[in-house]
Short mmCIF file of C-alpha atoms in Angstrom, two decimals:
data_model
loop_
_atom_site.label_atom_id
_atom_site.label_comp_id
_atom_site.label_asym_id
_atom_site.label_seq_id
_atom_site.Cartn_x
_atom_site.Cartn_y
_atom_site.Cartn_z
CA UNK V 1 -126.45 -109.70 17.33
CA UNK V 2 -123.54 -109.10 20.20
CA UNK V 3 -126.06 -106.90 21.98
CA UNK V 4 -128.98 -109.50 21.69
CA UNK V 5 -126.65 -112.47 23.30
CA UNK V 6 -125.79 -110.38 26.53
CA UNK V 7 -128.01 -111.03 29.07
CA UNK V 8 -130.28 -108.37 30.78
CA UNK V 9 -132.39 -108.09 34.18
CA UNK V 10 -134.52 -105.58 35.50
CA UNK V 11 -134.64 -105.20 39.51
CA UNK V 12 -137.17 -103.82 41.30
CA UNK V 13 -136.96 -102.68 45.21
CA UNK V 14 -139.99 -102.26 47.12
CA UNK V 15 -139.60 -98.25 48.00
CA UNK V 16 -138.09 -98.16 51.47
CA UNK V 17 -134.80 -97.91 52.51
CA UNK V 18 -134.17 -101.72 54.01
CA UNK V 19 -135.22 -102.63 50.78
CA UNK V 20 -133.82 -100.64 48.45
CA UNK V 21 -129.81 -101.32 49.98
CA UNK V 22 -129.84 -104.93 49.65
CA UNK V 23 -131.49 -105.00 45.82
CA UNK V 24 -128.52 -102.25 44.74
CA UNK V 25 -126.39 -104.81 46.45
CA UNK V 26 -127.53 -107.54 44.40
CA UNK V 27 -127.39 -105.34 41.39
CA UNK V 28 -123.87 -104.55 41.83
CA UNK V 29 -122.71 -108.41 42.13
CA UNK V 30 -125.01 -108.79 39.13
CA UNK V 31 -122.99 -106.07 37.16
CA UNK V 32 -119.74 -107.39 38.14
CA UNK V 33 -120.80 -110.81 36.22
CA UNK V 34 -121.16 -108.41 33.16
CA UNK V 35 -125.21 -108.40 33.35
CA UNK V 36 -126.84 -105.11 32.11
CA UNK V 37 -128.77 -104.42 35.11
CA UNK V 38 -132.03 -101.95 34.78
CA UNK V 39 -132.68 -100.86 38.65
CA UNK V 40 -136.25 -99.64 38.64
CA UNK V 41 -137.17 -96.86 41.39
CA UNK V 42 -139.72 -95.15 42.49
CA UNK V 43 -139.39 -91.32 40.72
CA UNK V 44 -139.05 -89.56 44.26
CA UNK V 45 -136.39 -92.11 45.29
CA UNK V 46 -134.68 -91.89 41.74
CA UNK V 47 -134.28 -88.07 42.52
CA UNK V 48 -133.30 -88.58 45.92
CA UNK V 49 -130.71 -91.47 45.37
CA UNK V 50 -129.31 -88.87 42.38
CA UNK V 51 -125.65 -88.53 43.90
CA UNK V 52 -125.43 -92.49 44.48
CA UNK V 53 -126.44 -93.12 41.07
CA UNK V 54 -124.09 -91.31 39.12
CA UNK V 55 -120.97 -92.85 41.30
CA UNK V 56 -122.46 -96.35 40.77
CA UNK V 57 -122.93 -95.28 37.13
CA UNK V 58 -119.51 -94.57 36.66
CA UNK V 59 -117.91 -97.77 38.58
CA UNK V 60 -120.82 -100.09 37.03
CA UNK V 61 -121.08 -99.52 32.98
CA UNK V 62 -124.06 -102.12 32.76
CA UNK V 63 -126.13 -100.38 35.55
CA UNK V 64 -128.82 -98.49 34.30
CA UNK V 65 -131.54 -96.64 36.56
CA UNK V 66 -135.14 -95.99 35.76
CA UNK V 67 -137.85 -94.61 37.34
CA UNK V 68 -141.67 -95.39 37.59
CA UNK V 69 -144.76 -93.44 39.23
CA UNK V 70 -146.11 -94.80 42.39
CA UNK V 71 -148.99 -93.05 41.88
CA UNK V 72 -149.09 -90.63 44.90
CA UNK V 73 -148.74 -86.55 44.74
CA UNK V 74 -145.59 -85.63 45.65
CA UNK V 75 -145.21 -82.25 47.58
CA UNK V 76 -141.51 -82.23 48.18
CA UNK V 77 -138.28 -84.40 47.65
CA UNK V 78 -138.77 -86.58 51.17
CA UNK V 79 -138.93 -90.25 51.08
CA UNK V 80 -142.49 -91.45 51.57
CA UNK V 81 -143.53 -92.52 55.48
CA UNK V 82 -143.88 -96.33 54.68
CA UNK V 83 -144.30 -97.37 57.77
CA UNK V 84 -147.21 -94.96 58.56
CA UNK V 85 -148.79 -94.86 55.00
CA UNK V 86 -148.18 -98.51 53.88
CA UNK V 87 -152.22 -99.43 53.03
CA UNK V 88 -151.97 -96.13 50.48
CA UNK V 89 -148.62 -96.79 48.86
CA UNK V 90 -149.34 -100.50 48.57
CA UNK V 91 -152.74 -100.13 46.60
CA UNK V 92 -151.35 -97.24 44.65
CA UNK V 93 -148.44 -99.36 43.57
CA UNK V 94 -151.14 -101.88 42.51
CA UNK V 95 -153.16 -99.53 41.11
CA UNK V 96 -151.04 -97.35 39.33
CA UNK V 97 -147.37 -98.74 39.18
CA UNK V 98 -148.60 -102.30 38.00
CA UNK V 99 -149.76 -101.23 34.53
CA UNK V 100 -146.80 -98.48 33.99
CA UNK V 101 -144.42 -101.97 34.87
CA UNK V 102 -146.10 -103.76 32.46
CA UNK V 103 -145.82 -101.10 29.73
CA UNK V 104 -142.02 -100.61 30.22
CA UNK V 105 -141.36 -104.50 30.55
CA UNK V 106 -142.81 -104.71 26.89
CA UNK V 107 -140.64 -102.21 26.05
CA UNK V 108 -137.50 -103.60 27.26
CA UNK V 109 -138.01 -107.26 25.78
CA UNK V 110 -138.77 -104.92 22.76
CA UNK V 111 -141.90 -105.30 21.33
CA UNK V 112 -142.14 -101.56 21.02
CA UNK V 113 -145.04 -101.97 18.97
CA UNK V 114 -147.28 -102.88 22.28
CA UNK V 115 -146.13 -99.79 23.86
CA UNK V 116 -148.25 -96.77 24.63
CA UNK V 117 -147.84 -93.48 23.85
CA UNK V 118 -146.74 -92.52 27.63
CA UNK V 119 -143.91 -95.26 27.49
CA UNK V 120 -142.11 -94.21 23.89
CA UNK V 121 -139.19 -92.85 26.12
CA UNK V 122 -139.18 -96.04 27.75
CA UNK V 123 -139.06 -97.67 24.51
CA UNK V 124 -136.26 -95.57 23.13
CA UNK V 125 -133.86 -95.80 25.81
CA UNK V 126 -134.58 -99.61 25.75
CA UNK V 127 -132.54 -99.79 22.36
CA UNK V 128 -129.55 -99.07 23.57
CA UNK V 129 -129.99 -102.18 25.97
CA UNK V 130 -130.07 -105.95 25.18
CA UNK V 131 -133.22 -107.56 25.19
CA UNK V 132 -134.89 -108.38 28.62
CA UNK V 133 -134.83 -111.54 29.98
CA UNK V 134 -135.96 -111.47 33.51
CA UNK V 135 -137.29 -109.83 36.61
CA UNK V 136 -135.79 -110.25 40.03
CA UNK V 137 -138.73 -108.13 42.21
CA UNK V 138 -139.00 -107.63 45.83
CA UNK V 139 -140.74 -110.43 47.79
CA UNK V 140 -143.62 -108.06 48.95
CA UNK V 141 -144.33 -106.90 45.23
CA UNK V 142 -145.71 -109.80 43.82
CA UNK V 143 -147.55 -107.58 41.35
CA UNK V 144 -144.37 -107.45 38.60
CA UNK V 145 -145.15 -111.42 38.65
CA UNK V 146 -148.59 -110.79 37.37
CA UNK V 147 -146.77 -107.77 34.63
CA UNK V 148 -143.86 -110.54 33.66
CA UNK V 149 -146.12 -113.37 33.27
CA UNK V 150 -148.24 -111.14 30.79
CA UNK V 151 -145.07 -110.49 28.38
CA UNK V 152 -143.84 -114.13 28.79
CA UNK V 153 -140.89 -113.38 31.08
CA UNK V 154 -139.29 -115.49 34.46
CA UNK V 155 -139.47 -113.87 37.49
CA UNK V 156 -137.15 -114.43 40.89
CA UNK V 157 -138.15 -112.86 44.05
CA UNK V 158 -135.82 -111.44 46.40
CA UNK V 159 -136.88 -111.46 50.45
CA UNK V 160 -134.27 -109.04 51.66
CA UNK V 161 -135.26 -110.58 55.33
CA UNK V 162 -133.74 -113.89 56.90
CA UNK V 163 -135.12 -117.05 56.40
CA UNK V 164 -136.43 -117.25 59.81
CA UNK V 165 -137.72 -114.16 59.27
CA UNK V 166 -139.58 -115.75 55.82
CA UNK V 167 -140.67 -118.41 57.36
CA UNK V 168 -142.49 -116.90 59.93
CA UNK V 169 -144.21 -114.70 57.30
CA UNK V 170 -145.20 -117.62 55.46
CA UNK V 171 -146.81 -119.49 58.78
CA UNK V 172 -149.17 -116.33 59.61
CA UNK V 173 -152.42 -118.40 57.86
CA UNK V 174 -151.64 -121.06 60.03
CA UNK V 175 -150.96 -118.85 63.09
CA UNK V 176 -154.53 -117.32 62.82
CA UNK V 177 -156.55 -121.09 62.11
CA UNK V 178 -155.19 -122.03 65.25
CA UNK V 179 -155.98 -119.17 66.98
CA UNK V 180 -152.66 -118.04 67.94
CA UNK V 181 -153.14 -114.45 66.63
CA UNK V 182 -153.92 -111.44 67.57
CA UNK V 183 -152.08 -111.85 70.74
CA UNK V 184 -152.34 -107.97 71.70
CA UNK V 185 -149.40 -106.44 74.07
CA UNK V 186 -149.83 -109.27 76.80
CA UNK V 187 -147.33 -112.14 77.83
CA UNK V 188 -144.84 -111.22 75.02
CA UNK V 189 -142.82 -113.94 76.02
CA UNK V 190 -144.69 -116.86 75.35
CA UNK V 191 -143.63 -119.51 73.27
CA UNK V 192 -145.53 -119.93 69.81
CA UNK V 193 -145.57 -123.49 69.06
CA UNK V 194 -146.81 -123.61 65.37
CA UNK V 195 -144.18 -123.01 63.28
CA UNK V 196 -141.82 -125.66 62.26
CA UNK V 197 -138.54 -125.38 62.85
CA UNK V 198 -138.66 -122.77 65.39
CA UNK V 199 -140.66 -124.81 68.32
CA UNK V 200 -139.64 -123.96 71.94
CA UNK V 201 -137.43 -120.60 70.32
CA UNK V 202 -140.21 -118.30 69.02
CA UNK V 203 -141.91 -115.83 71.28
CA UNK V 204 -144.52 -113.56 70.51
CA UNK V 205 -142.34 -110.74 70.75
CA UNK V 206 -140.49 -112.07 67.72
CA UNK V 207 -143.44 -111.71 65.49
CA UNK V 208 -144.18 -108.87 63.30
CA UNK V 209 -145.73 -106.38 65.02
CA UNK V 210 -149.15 -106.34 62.70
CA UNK V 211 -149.48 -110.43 64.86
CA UNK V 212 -150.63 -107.64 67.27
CA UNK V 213 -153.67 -106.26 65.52
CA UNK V 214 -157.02 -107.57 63.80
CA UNK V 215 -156.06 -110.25 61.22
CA UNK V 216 -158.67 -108.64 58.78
CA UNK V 217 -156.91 -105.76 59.15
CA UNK V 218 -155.63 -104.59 55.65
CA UNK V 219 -151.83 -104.60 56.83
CA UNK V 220 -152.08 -108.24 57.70
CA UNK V 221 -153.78 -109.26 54.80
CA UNK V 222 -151.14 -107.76 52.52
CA UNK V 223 -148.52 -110.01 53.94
CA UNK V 224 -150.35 -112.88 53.70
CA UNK V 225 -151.49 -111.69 49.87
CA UNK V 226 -147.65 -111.34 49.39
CA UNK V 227 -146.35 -114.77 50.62
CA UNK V 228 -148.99 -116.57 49.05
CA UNK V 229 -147.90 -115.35 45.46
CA UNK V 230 -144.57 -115.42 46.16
CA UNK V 231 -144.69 -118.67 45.72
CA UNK V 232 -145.53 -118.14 41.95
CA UNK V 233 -141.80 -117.13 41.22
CA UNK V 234 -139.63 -118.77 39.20
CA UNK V 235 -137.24 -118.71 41.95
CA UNK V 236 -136.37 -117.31 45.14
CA UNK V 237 -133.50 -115.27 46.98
CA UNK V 238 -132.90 -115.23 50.26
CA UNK V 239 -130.29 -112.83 52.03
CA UNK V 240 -128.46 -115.65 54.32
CA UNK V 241 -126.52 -118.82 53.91
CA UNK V 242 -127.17 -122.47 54.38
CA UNK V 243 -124.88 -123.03 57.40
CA UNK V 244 -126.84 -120.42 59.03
CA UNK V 245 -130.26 -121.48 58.80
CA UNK V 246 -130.00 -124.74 57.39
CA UNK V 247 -133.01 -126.16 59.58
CA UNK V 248 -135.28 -123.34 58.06
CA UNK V 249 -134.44 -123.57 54.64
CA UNK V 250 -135.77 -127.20 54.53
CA UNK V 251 -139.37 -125.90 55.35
CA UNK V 252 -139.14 -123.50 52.89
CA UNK V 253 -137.53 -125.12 50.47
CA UNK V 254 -140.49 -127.41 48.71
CA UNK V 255 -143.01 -124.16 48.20
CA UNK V 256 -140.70 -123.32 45.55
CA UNK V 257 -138.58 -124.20 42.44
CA UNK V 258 -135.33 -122.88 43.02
CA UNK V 259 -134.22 -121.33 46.58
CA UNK V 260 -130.53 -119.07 45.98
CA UNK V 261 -129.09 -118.32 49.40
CA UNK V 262 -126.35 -116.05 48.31
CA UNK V 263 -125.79 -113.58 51.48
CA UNK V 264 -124.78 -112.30 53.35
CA UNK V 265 -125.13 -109.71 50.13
CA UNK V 266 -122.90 -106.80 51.20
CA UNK V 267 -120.23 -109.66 52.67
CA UNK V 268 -120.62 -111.27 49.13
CA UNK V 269 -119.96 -107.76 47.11
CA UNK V 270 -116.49 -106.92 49.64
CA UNK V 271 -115.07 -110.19 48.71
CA UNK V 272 -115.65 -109.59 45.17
CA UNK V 273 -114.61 -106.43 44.26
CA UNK V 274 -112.50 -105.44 47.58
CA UNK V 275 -113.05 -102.86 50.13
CA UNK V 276 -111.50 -99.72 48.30
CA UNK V 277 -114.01 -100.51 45.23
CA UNK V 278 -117.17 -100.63 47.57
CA UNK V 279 -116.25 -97.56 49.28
CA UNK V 280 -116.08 -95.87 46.32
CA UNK V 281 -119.39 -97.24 44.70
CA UNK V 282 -121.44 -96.07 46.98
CA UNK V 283 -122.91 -99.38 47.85
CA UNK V 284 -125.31 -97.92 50.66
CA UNK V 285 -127.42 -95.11 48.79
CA UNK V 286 -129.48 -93.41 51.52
CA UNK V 287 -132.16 -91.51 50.93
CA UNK V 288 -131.58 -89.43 53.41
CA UNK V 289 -129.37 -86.79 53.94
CA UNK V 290 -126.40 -87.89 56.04
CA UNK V 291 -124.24 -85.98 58.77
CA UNK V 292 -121.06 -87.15 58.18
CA UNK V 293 -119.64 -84.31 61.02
CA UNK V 294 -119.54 -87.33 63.31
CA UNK V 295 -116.16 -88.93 61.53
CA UNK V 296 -113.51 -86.49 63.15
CA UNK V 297 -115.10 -87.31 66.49
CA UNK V 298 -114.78 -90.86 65.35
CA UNK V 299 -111.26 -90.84 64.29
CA UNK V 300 -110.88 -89.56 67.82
CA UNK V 301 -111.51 -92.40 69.27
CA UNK V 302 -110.36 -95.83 70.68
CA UNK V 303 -110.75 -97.98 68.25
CA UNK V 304 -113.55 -100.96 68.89
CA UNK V 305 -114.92 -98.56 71.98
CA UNK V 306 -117.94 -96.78 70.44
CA UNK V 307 -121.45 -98.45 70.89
CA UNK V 308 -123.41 -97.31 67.30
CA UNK V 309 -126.84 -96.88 67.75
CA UNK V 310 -129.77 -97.03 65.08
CA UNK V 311 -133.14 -97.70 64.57
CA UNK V 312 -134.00 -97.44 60.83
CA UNK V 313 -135.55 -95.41 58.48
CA UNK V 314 -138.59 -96.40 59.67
CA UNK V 315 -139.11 -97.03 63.70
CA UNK V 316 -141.08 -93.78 65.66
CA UNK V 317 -140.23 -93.78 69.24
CA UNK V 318 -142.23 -92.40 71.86
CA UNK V 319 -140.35 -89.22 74.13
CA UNK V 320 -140.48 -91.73 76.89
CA UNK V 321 -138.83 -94.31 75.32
CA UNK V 322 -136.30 -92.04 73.25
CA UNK V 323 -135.60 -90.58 76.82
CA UNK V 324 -135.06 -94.28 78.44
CA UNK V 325 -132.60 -94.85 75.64
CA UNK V 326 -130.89 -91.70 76.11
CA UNK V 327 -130.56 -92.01 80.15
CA UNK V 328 -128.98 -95.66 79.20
CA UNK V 329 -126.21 -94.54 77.04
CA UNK V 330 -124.79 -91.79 79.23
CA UNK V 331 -125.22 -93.80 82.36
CA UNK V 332 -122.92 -96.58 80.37
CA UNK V 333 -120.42 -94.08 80.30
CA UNK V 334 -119.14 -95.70 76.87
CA UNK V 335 -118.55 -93.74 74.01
CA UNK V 336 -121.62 -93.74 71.55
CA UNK V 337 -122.91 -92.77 68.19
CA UNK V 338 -126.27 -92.27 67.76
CA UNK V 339 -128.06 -91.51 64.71
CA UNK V 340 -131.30 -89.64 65.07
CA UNK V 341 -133.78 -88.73 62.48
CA UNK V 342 -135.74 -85.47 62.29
CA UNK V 343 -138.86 -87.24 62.55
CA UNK V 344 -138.38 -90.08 65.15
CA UNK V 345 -140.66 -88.92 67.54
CA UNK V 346 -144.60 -89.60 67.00
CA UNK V 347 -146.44 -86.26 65.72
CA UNK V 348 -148.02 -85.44 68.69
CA UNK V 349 -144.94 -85.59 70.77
CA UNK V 350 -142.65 -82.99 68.53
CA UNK V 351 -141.81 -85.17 65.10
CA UNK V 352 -141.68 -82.09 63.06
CA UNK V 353 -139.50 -79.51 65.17
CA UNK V 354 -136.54 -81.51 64.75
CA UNK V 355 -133.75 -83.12 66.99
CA UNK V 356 -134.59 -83.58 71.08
CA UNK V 357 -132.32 -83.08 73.23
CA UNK V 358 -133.31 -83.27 76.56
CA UNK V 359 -131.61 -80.35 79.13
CA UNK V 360 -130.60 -83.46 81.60
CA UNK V 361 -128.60 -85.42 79.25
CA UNK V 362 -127.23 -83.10 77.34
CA UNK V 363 -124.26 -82.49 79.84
CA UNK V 364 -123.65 -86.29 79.31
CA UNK V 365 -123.77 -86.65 75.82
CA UNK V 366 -121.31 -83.68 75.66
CA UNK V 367 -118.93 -85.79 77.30
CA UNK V 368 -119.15 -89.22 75.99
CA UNK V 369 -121.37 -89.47 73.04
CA UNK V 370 -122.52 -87.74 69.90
#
């Protein structure tokens, strides 16, 4: 009876870095309140996040990881290209993960007698949990609403973006009726003028960059798909705070029940369980493999004098621009950090044979920057 009263939530990032961080974030301040949390990743992302898991395992009791299929082969243990492959990993998760979800929700609220055959393991490791109670799913995977709805659950959406950032999402329909997009790659600074709140601020260059393409293209309808059914949540999350974007939040605010602005997340994690805890809980679980080689170097300098430089998991940069960037840095002659992944370039300008370093800056970067 004990275990029954003690509430449970299942969390479920949409598989990319930027989106996974700020859900394990959440899930940490969730565990802290003494909620069993079930974090639900991808399986190539539960392999590659192994390390992270077991120290977040061992500070959190009540965090439990899972893993579910997207669907796609998997040749190796490298996180999937989102960025490049997001119309195959989006309609596999559809597809593919939507039914597994649906499955192990069952299981977890424990009506084992609904489960399948391929979901018994599910089912068993469910009774050593309390009963599920809720789903808090990424904003752009709107198909757990659909799964949770089915087995009588609430769901809350998370939008791991700002609310400007939302709300800009949310005014693409009314972007394309009034003929505002495409816009293509001319006059990136003009002002858009239809959405509220933001009139006289927003250029085009602050839209996503799918504003830029076909608005039947697949890509653009997903995001429109997505903050449409958002809407259907029981409640939604936003990663800011009302002093911040105050204006914003009262546009968004009547498409649904319940708006939580609890972030800045990782701000809201430090103050509650202090810096020495979130170092050691490995609150940022990349799923990459870092370099950390660059901390003597660090430690060997002034402190507040290095410019950190980054551009995702995600971006691709042309040689040209990675080059214009480069010449920049050394010609600041300010100490800099810049973190480079294997594949930044495009594939037809050298993606796969690794780091580039140009023979004309190398000299510099010797000097000043790493």
């Amino acid at each position: 009876m004990e275990m029954e009263r003690q509430p449970h939530v299942l969390l479920l990032p949409f598989p990319a870095q930027g989106h996974i961080n700020p859900m394990l974030t959440l899930a940490q301040l969730l565990c802290h309140c003494g909620i069993h949390v079930s974090f639900l990743n991808t399986e190539i992302n539960h392999r590659l996040l192994t390390t992270q898991r077991q120290a977040l395992s061992a500070r959190f009791p009540t965090l439990h990881f899972d893993s579910i299929s997207d669907g796609l082969p998997s040749d190796d243990d490298q996180p999937r290209t989102v960025a490049f492959n997001l119309q195959g990993i989006v309609a596999s998760l559809r597809s593919k993960t939507a039914p597994l979800l649906r499955q192990l929700l069952i299981s977890l609220i424990g009506k084992k007698n609904d489960v399948d055959e391929d979901s018994r393991s599910a089912a068993a490791a469910a009774a050593r949990l309390p009963p599920l109670g809720c789903v808090i799913t990424d904003g752009i995977m709107c198909f757990a609403i659909d799964a949770a709805e089915e087995v009588g659950i609430p769901v809350i959406a998370l939008r791991t973006t700002s609310a400007c950032s939302f709300w800009c999402y949310s005014c693409i329909p009314n972007l394309i009726q009034q003929a505002q997009l495409p816009f293509g790659d001319e006059d990136m600074d003009r002002i858009v003028s239809s959405v509220p709140g933001m009139e006289g601020l927003l250029r085009r260059r602050d839209l996503p960059s799918f504003c830029r393409i076909p608005t039947d293209h697949p890509v653009v309808q997903f995001f429109i798909e997505e903050t449409k059914a958002i809407t259907r949540a029981s409640a939604l999350i936003l990663n800011t705070f009302d002093d911040l974007e105050s204006s914003i939040l009262s546009h968004i605010a009547p498409r649904f029940s319940k708006i939580y602005t609890i972030g800045p997340l990782h701000a809201l994690l430090k103050s509650r369980i202090g810096d020495d805890d979130l170092s050691s809980s490995s609150a940022a679980a990349s799923l990459l493999q870092e370099d950390r080689r660059c901390i003597t170097w660090l430690d060997s300098q002034r402190l507040g004098s290095v410019i950190f430089v980054s551009f995702g998991s995600l971006v691709k940069l042309t040689r040209v621009e990675l080059l214009e960037f480069w010449h920049g840095l050394v010609s600041s002659g300010t100490p800099f950090l810049w973190v480079i992944r294997s594949d930044v370039l495009w594939s037809d300008e050298g993606a796969h044979t690794g780091h580039v370093i140009p023979a004309e800056l190398e000299m510099g970067t010797k000097k000043g920057g790493l």
